[in-house]
Short mmCIF file of C-alpha atoms in Angstrom, two decimals:
data_model
loop_
_atom_site.label_atom_id
_atom_site.label_comp_id
_atom_site.label_asym_id
_atom_site.label_seq_id
_atom_site.Cartn_x
_atom_site.Cartn_y
_atom_site.Cartn_z
CA UNK A 1 -27.19 32.81 98.46
CA UNK A 2 -27.96 32.00 94.79
CA UNK A 3 -30.71 34.66 94.41
CA UNK A 4 -28.44 37.29 96.00
CA UNK A 5 -25.59 36.38 93.65
CA UNK A 6 -27.90 36.51 90.63
CA UNK A 7 -29.19 39.95 91.59
CA UNK A 8 -25.63 41.15 92.11
CA UNK A 9 -24.71 39.91 88.63
CA UNK A 10 -27.63 41.91 87.20
CA UNK A 11 -26.52 45.13 88.92
CA UNK A 12 -22.92 44.63 87.78
CA UNK A 13 -24.08 44.08 84.19
CA UNK A 14 -26.06 47.33 84.24
CA UNK A 15 -23.13 49.24 85.71
CA UNK A 16 -20.68 47.84 83.14
CA UNK A 17 -23.02 48.68 80.26
CA UNK A 18 -23.59 52.19 81.58
CA UNK A 19 -19.89 52.80 82.09
CA UNK A 20 -18.99 51.43 78.66
CA UNK A 21 -21.48 53.69 76.94
CA UNK A 22 -21.00 56.81 79.05
CA UNK A 23 -21.37 59.87 76.86
CA UNK A 24 -21.92 57.84 73.69
CA UNK A 25 -24.87 58.33 71.39
CA UNK A 26 -27.38 55.53 71.93
CA UNK A 27 -25.65 54.43 75.12
CA UNK A 28 -27.49 51.72 77.06
CA UNK A 29 -29.70 53.08 79.81
CA UNK A 30 -31.40 51.31 82.69
CA UNK A 31 -34.99 50.19 82.13
CA UNK A 32 -37.94 52.46 82.66
CA UNK A 33 -40.01 51.56 85.72
CA UNK A 34 -43.81 51.79 85.94
CA UNK A 35 -45.49 50.96 89.25
CA UNK A 36 -49.27 50.86 88.85
CA UNK A 37 -50.78 50.98 92.36
CA UNK A 38 -54.54 50.62 92.71
CA UNK A 39 -56.60 51.73 95.69
CA UNK A 40 -58.63 49.17 97.68
CA UNK A 41 -58.61 46.69 94.79
CA UNK A 42 -59.06 43.13 95.99
CA UNK A 43 -57.23 39.91 95.11
CA UNK A 44 -60.35 38.58 93.38
CA UNK A 45 -61.13 41.60 91.18
CA UNK A 46 -59.35 40.46 88.00
CA UNK A 47 -60.44 37.79 85.56
CA UNK A 48 -57.03 36.13 85.75
CA UNK A 49 -57.63 35.70 89.50
CA UNK A 50 -60.99 34.04 88.89
CA UNK A 51 -63.47 36.93 88.86
CA UNK A 52 -66.37 35.30 86.96
CA UNK A 53 -67.43 38.37 84.94
CA UNK A 54 -64.07 38.38 83.13
CA UNK A 55 -64.18 42.13 82.56
CA UNK A 56 -60.44 42.84 82.69
CA UNK A 57 -59.12 41.67 79.29
CA UNK A 58 -56.10 43.98 79.25
CA UNK A 59 -54.88 43.02 82.70
CA UNK A 60 -55.54 39.36 81.94
CA UNK A 61 -53.47 39.74 78.77
CA UNK A 62 -50.75 41.51 80.76
CA UNK A 63 -50.60 38.45 83.02
CA UNK A 64 -50.49 36.12 80.00
CA UNK A 65 -47.53 38.07 78.65
CA UNK A 66 -45.84 38.36 82.05
CA UNK A 67 -45.79 36.80 85.49
CA UNK A 68 -48.56 36.42 88.06
CA UNK A 69 -47.82 36.57 91.81
CA UNK A 70 -50.71 34.91 93.69
CA UNK A 71 -48.89 35.28 97.05
CA UNK A 72 -48.19 39.01 97.04
CA UNK A 73 -48.89 41.24 100.06
CA UNK A 74 -49.23 44.83 101.13
CA UNK A 75 -47.23 45.91 104.17
CA UNK A 76 -50.34 47.13 105.98
CA UNK A 77 -54.11 46.84 105.45
CA UNK A 78 -54.54 50.61 105.05
CA UNK A 79 -53.59 53.19 102.41
CA UNK A 80 -50.95 55.49 103.93
CA UNK A 81 -48.69 52.98 105.71
CA UNK A 82 -48.81 50.63 102.72
CA UNK A 83 -47.72 53.42 100.36
CA UNK A 84 -44.99 54.55 102.72
CA UNK A 85 -43.69 50.97 102.84
CA UNK A 86 -43.65 50.70 99.03
CA UNK A 87 -41.65 53.91 98.58
CA UNK A 88 -39.18 53.26 101.44
CA UNK A 89 -38.83 49.46 101.28
CA UNK A 90 -39.47 49.39 105.02
CA UNK A 91 -42.24 48.22 107.32
CA UNK A 92 -44.44 51.03 108.67
CA UNK A 93 -43.13 50.25 112.17
CA UNK A 94 -39.71 51.37 110.88
CA UNK A 95 -40.60 54.25 108.54
CA UNK A 96 -42.82 56.11 111.00
CA UNK A 97 -46.24 55.32 109.54
CA UNK A 98 -47.70 53.70 112.61
CA UNK A 99 -49.35 54.99 115.74
CA UNK A 100 -48.92 54.37 119.45
CA UNK A 101 -51.96 56.42 120.51
CA UNK A 102 -54.33 53.49 120.10
CA UNK A 103 -53.48 49.83 120.48
CA UNK A 104 -53.33 48.16 117.04
CA UNK A 105 -54.61 51.32 115.32
CA UNK A 106 -53.42 51.96 111.78
CA UNK A 107 -51.92 55.35 110.84
CA UNK A 108 -52.98 57.44 107.88
CA UNK A 109 -53.04 61.09 106.85
CA UNK A 110 -56.47 62.69 106.46
CA UNK A 111 -56.77 66.48 106.39
CA UNK A 112 -56.85 66.75 110.17
CA UNK A 113 -53.45 65.06 110.61
CA UNK A 114 -50.42 67.35 110.33
CA UNK A 115 -47.76 64.61 110.12
CA UNK A 116 -46.29 62.80 107.16
CA UNK A 117 -43.30 60.91 105.81
CA UNK A 118 -40.18 61.62 107.93
CA UNK A 119 -37.33 63.58 106.33
CA UNK A 120 -34.82 60.90 107.25
CA UNK A 121 -36.54 58.31 105.07
CA UNK A 122 -35.05 57.78 101.60
CA UNK A 123 -37.85 57.39 99.06
CA UNK A 124 -37.46 55.47 95.83
CA UNK A 125 -37.53 58.45 93.40
CA UNK A 126 -34.85 60.23 95.42
CA UNK A 127 -32.53 57.24 95.06
CA UNK A 128 -33.35 56.65 91.38
CA UNK A 129 -32.08 60.16 90.60
CA UNK A 130 -28.58 58.78 91.13
CA UNK A 131 -29.10 56.65 88.01
CA UNK A 132 -30.48 59.56 85.99
CA UNK A 133 -34.20 58.79 86.27
CA UNK A 134 -36.96 61.35 85.78
CA UNK A 135 -39.86 60.55 88.08
CA UNK A 136 -43.53 61.41 88.31
CA UNK A 137 -46.36 60.53 90.66
CA UNK A 138 -49.87 60.57 89.21
CA UNK A 139 -52.78 60.34 91.64
CA UNK A 140 -52.91 59.83 95.37
CA UNK A 141 -49.86 60.69 97.51
CA UNK A 142 -51.30 60.18 101.04
CA UNK A 143 -48.00 60.63 102.88
CA UNK A 144 -48.72 64.06 104.32
CA UNK A 145 -50.30 67.25 103.02
CA UNK A 146 -48.12 69.95 104.63
CA UNK A 147 -45.44 71.59 102.43
CA UNK A 148 -42.56 69.65 104.02
CA UNK A 149 -44.19 66.38 102.98
CA UNK A 150 -44.80 67.36 99.34
CA UNK A 151 -43.75 64.66 96.80
CA UNK A 152 -41.32 67.07 95.12
CA UNK A 153 -39.57 67.42 98.50
CA UNK A 154 -39.03 63.66 98.50
CA UNK A 155 -37.49 62.97 95.12
CA UNK A 156 -40.29 63.23 92.57
CA UNK A 157 -39.74 65.64 89.67
CA UNK A 158 -43.43 65.96 88.78
CA UNK A 159 -46.80 65.41 90.42
CA UNK A 160 -50.36 65.55 89.24
CA UNK A 161 -52.85 64.45 91.86
CA UNK A 162 -53.93 64.95 95.43
CA UNK A 163 -52.43 64.55 98.89
CA UNK A 164 -55.55 62.70 100.03
CA UNK A 165 -58.37 60.53 98.79
CA UNK A 166 -61.37 62.05 96.99
CA UNK A 167 -63.60 62.26 100.06
CA UNK A 168 -66.23 64.98 100.13
CA UNK A 169 -67.82 67.21 99.22
CA UNK A 170 -67.23 69.49 102.20
CA UNK A 171 -68.65 72.90 103.04
CA UNK A 172 -65.38 74.82 102.49
CA UNK A 173 -65.87 76.48 105.87
CA UNK A 174 -65.19 74.01 108.65
CA UNK A 175 -63.37 71.79 106.16
CA UNK A 176 -62.31 72.56 102.58
CA UNK A 177 -62.61 70.20 99.65
CA UNK A 178 -59.48 68.17 98.92
CA UNK A 179 -57.02 70.05 96.65
CA UNK A 180 -55.52 68.76 93.41
CA UNK A 181 -51.97 69.79 92.48
CA UNK A 182 -49.76 70.06 89.46
CA UNK A 183 -46.31 70.07 90.98
CA UNK A 184 -46.38 72.93 93.54
CA UNK A 185 -49.47 74.66 92.16
CA UNK A 186 -52.96 73.89 93.37
CA UNK A 187 -55.01 73.62 90.17
CA UNK A 188 -58.39 72.90 91.71
CA UNK A 189 -60.33 70.82 94.21
CA UNK A 190 -62.34 67.63 94.08
CA UNK A 191 -66.07 68.31 93.56
CA UNK A 192 -65.28 71.77 92.19
CA UNK A 193 -62.82 72.04 89.27
CA UNK A 194 -62.62 68.23 89.31
CA UNK A 195 -66.27 67.18 89.70
CA UNK A 196 -67.41 63.82 91.07
CA UNK A 197 -71.14 63.10 90.88
CA UNK A 198 -71.90 60.99 93.94
CA UNK A 199 -75.38 60.17 92.67
CA UNK A 200 -74.34 58.79 89.27
CA UNK A 201 -70.68 57.99 89.98
CA UNK A 202 -69.53 60.00 86.98
CA UNK A 203 -66.05 61.56 87.11
CA UNK A 204 -63.40 62.02 84.46
CA UNK A 205 -60.45 61.63 86.82
CA UNK A 206 -59.18 58.28 85.54
CA UNK A 207 -59.01 59.72 82.02
CA UNK A 208 -57.11 62.75 83.32
CA UNK A 209 -54.68 60.50 85.20
CA UNK A 210 -54.24 58.32 82.12
CA UNK A 211 -53.36 61.29 79.92
CA UNK A 212 -50.85 62.53 82.51
CA UNK A 213 -49.12 59.14 82.38
CA UNK A 214 -49.08 58.95 78.59
CA UNK A 215 -47.73 62.50 78.20
CA UNK A 216 -44.97 61.89 80.74
CA UNK A 217 -43.80 58.71 79.04
CA UNK A 218 -43.76 60.37 75.61
CA UNK A 219 -41.73 63.32 76.88
CA UNK A 220 -39.13 61.19 78.65
CA UNK A 221 -38.75 58.83 75.72
CA UNK A 222 -38.24 61.82 73.38
CA UNK A 223 -35.52 63.04 75.77
CA UNK A 224 -34.01 59.55 75.88
CA UNK A 225 -34.10 59.64 79.68
CA UNK A 226 -35.02 56.64 81.86
CA UNK A 227 -38.21 57.30 83.76
CA UNK A 228 -40.02 56.15 86.88
CA UNK A 229 -43.81 56.51 86.80
CA UNK A 230 -45.77 55.89 89.99
CA UNK A 231 -49.41 55.72 88.81
CA UNK A 232 -51.44 55.69 92.03
CA UNK A 233 -55.04 56.28 91.01
CA UNK A 234 -58.00 55.93 93.37
CA UNK A 235 -61.13 55.17 91.31
CA UNK A 236 -61.79 51.92 93.19
CA UNK A 237 -61.77 53.64 96.60
CA UNK A 238 -65.27 54.52 97.78
CA UNK A 239 -66.98 56.62 96.58
CA UNK A 240 -66.02 54.80 93.38
CA UNK A 241 -66.25 56.62 90.07
CA UNK A 242 -65.91 56.13 86.32
CA UNK A 243 -66.18 58.31 83.24
CA UNK A 244 -69.39 58.36 81.21
CA UNK A 245 -68.36 55.78 78.53
CA UNK A 246 -67.82 53.16 81.26
CA UNK A 247 -70.77 53.86 83.56
CA UNK A 248 -73.33 51.07 83.45
CA UNK A 249 -71.15 48.75 81.39
CA UNK A 250 -70.21 46.24 84.09
CA UNK A 251 -72.21 43.35 85.48
CA UNK A 252 -70.60 44.22 88.83
CA UNK A 253 -72.23 47.63 89.19
CA UNK A 254 -70.42 50.92 89.69
CA UNK A 255 -67.35 49.31 91.21
CA UNK A 256 -67.06 47.11 88.14
CA UNK A 257 -67.38 50.19 85.93
CA UNK A 258 -64.35 51.67 87.70
CA UNK A 259 -62.38 48.44 87.27
CA UNK A 260 -63.24 48.29 83.56
CA UNK A 261 -61.97 51.84 83.05
CA UNK A 262 -58.76 51.03 84.91
CA UNK A 263 -58.31 47.93 82.76
CA UNK A 264 -58.82 49.98 79.61
CA UNK A 265 -56.30 52.57 80.87
CA UNK A 266 -53.66 49.93 81.60
CA UNK A 267 -54.21 48.61 78.08
CA UNK A 268 -53.55 52.08 76.66
CA UNK A 269 -50.38 52.47 78.76
CA UNK A 270 -48.98 49.17 77.52
CA UNK A 271 -50.03 50.00 73.97
CA UNK A 272 -48.06 53.25 74.10
CA UNK A 273 -44.98 51.36 75.27
CA UNK A 274 -45.35 49.16 72.19
CA UNK A 275 -45.83 52.15 69.91
CA UNK A 276 -42.70 53.78 71.34
CA UNK A 277 -40.86 50.45 70.91
CA UNK A 278 -39.62 50.42 74.48
CA UNK A 279 -41.39 47.36 75.87
CA UNK A 280 -38.12 45.43 76.24
CA UNK A 281 -36.64 48.33 78.19
CA UNK A 282 -39.61 48.95 80.48
CA UNK A 283 -40.53 47.08 83.65
CA UNK A 284 -44.20 47.32 84.67
CA UNK A 285 -45.74 46.06 87.91
CA UNK A 286 -49.46 46.17 88.77
CA UNK A 287 -50.79 45.73 92.32
CA UNK A 288 -52.96 47.33 95.04
CA UNK A 289 -52.30 49.12 98.32
CA UNK A 290 -54.53 46.85 100.44
CA UNK A 291 -57.48 44.49 100.16
CA UNK A 292 -60.97 45.41 99.04
CA UNK A 293 -63.05 47.42 101.51
CA UNK A 294 -65.86 45.05 102.36
CA UNK A 295 -67.56 47.78 104.38
CA UNK A 296 -68.27 49.45 101.01
CA UNK A 297 -69.42 46.25 99.27
CA UNK A 298 -71.23 45.20 97.22
CA UNK A 299 -71.88 48.41 95.27
CA UNK A 300 -68.77 50.38 96.24
CA UNK A 301 -66.29 47.63 97.12
CA UNK A 302 -64.41 44.82 95.40
CA UNK A 303 -63.72 41.14 95.91
CA UNK A 304 -60.99 39.45 97.91
CA UNK A 305 -61.73 36.13 96.25
CA UNK A 306 -61.67 33.18 98.66
CA UNK A 307 -59.86 35.08 101.41
CA UNK A 308 -61.26 36.12 104.77
CA UNK A 309 -62.21 39.73 105.53
CA UNK A 310 -60.72 42.79 103.84
CA UNK A 311 -59.21 46.24 104.25
CA UNK A 312 -58.21 47.23 107.80
CA UNK A 313 -57.76 43.60 108.86
CA UNK A 314 -54.68 41.38 108.93
CA UNK A 315 -56.54 38.38 107.58
CA UNK A 316 -55.59 37.42 104.02
CA UNK A 317 -58.38 39.48 102.48
CA UNK A 318 -56.91 42.63 104.00
CA UNK A 319 -53.34 42.26 102.77
CA UNK A 320 -53.06 39.74 99.91
CA UNK A 321 -53.11 41.65 96.62
CA UNK A 322 -53.38 41.07 92.88
CA UNK A 323 -49.90 41.38 91.38
CA UNK A 324 -48.63 41.18 87.79
CA UNK A 325 -45.08 41.77 86.51
CA UNK A 326 -44.59 42.58 82.81
CA UNK A 327 -41.33 43.00 80.94
CA UNK A 328 -41.42 41.46 77.44
CA UNK A 329 -38.22 39.77 76.41
CA UNK A 330 -36.95 39.64 79.99
CA UNK A 331 -39.67 38.09 82.18
CA UNK A 332 -40.84 34.79 80.64
CA UNK A 333 -44.44 35.02 79.46
CA UNK A 334 -47.31 33.10 81.02
CA UNK A 335 -45.55 32.28 84.28
CA UNK A 336 -46.84 32.05 87.84
CA UNK A 337 -44.40 32.69 90.69
CA UNK A 338 -45.10 31.35 94.14
CA UNK A 339 -42.54 33.66 95.69
CA UNK A 340 -43.93 35.34 98.81
CA UNK A 341 -43.86 38.97 97.72
CA UNK A 342 -44.51 42.36 99.29
CA UNK A 343 -45.04 45.91 98.06
CA UNK A 344 -41.76 46.68 99.86
CA UNK A 345 -40.01 44.46 97.32
CA UNK A 346 -40.85 46.96 94.60
CA UNK A 347 -38.45 49.42 96.25
CA UNK A 348 -35.52 47.01 96.28
CA UNK A 349 -36.33 45.52 92.88
CA UNK A 350 -36.53 48.97 91.29
CA UNK A 351 -33.12 49.92 92.71
CA UNK A 352 -31.70 46.67 91.37
CA UNK A 353 -33.14 47.42 87.93
CA UNK A 354 -31.38 50.80 88.04
CA UNK A 355 -28.07 49.22 89.00
CA UNK A 356 -28.27 50.70 92.51
CA UNK A 357 -27.98 49.16 95.95
CA UNK A 358 -30.33 49.97 98.86
CA UNK A 359 -29.13 52.28 101.64
CA UNK A 360 -26.82 50.45 104.03
CA UNK A 361 -27.47 52.65 107.08
CA UNK A 362 -30.90 51.20 107.86
CA UNK A 363 -32.88 47.98 107.75
CA UNK A 364 -34.53 47.38 104.37
CA UNK A 365 -37.36 44.86 104.47
CA UNK A 366 -37.97 44.57 100.73
CA UNK A 367 -36.41 41.77 98.69
CA UNK A 368 -35.08 41.94 95.15
CA UNK A 369 -37.63 40.00 93.08
CA UNK A 370 -35.48 39.84 89.94
CA UNK A 371 -34.16 36.34 90.70
CA UNK A 372 -37.75 35.09 91.01
CA UNK A 373 -38.94 36.93 87.91
CA UNK A 374 -36.01 36.27 85.59
CA UNK A 375 -34.79 32.84 86.70
CA UNK A 376 -37.55 31.35 88.84
CA UNK A 377 -35.40 31.35 91.98
CA UNK A 378 -37.45 31.52 95.18
CA UNK A 379 -36.32 33.01 98.48
CA UNK A 380 -37.64 31.97 101.89
CA UNK A 381 -38.90 34.99 103.77
CA UNK A 382 -41.58 35.89 106.33
CA UNK A 383 -44.53 38.21 105.80
CA UNK A 384 -45.34 40.36 108.83
CA UNK A 385 -48.89 41.62 109.38
CA UNK A 386 -48.99 44.79 111.48
CA UNK A 387 -51.73 47.05 112.72
CA UNK A 388 -50.17 50.15 114.22
CA UNK A 389 -47.34 49.08 116.51
CA UNK A 390 -48.75 45.60 117.04
CA UNK A 391 -47.59 42.49 115.23
CA UNK A 392 -50.84 40.66 114.53
CA UNK A 393 -49.66 37.68 112.45
CA UNK A 394 -46.76 36.17 110.52
CA UNK A 395 -46.69 33.97 107.41
CA UNK A 396 -43.74 31.72 106.65
CA UNK A 397 -43.97 29.24 103.81
CA UNK A 398 -47.43 27.68 103.82
CA UNK A 399 -48.12 28.50 107.48
CA UNK A 400 -49.58 31.56 109.16
CA UNK A 401 -49.59 32.29 112.87
CA UNK A 402 -52.16 34.72 114.30
CA UNK A 403 -51.07 36.35 117.55
CA UNK A 404 -54.30 38.31 117.91
CA UNK A 405 -57.59 38.20 116.00
CA UNK A 406 -60.99 39.76 116.50
CA UNK A 407 -62.10 36.62 118.33
CA UNK A 408 -59.64 37.20 121.18
CA UNK A 409 -60.95 38.61 124.44
CA UNK A 410 -60.81 42.34 125.15
CA UNK A 411 -58.81 41.56 128.28
CA UNK A 412 -56.14 39.99 126.13
CA UNK A 413 -56.32 42.88 123.66
CA UNK A 414 -55.56 45.37 126.43
CA UNK A 415 -52.28 43.67 127.24
CA UNK A 416 -49.05 45.32 125.98
CA UNK A 417 -48.44 44.82 122.26
CA UNK A 418 -46.38 41.89 121.03
CA UNK A 419 -42.80 42.83 120.22
CA UNK A 420 -41.18 40.84 117.42
CA UNK A 421 -37.53 40.31 118.38
CA UNK A 422 -36.58 39.53 114.79
CA UNK A 423 -37.35 43.08 113.76
CA UNK A 424 -35.16 44.71 116.40
CA UNK A 425 -35.45 48.21 117.82
CA UNK A 426 -32.99 49.85 115.44
CA UNK A 427 -33.84 51.48 112.12
#
């Protein structure tokens, strides 16, 4: 109960400060929240995680100034369900991002799929509005491309990016190129107004996404409004890309070029926070949506370090992610937390930072990580590994149980999926 009590004390403190300063000039406001979500970046891609090239000095410095989570997990080994879990705080089996039309098949939203995030789900930006936050998503949405699934329909105030990954180019007859939006307006398409050279790997998208982030932070700070920035860029998803100054600069090939540009961009984001003098009122968390895609390696895929397999699998390489928390003056510098963490925890932690409580009418799977980050208090919890509607494995403490792996027989695979009684049938 100690971690719960500590988190409750934090929320009460924020509420008291907000109430005491209501309407006053310079009144305390909740911290800004930056969630930096990479695409298909592996656990072993950063120098601080042991990558021998040591080409991520800014992220390594971020870890030195903050807290490293070596036991941090996605909620699914694929893009869409992992992102849905982050923004809802709920496992994909609860929030609708799973499929029953193929045993242990993951669900995602390419152009051909007409579904998306259900209306009844409460997404993080929608809830943060209650605490006065302005919110923006930059980059890949991937939770549905029809109008009813648009990010601005689900709580975000601004969007610059795409509903899908940068696959293509297509012929614009049987299938159009993927659109890029600014809020409700389509401002171009990948491979057209936003070119990606598949032969050389050159694209300026990361620089565009960086500038969108910097401009948003400057505007909200000038307005003295707390902000939530969800920076979900996709340069490390095959086909990987980088801008011209970074191409050919990595010993890891084109994928390494993309990582170097991301590292440089994160450095510029943190530098702006320092220039604006808001580092002590800004919480930043860096992680990835799933493990590196080994099918794209070595030229177009990353490293999962010592862990088995990668994206699309429920082995550690598919779901264990790099994770760094940074909040100078609040999170002790140079720390390593062995708390079992999940992307779903970012939902609950962000609400706690804002002085809000999660919805009480549904099961929330994410934990509040503030007790672990601020006071080193660890909470026992399981990590569930799902593919589609099938529970594949569970980790608890130092032990992991696999209920089905690719070495099982096809006869066993064809049996009805395992139902985990702990999760229940309710929402």
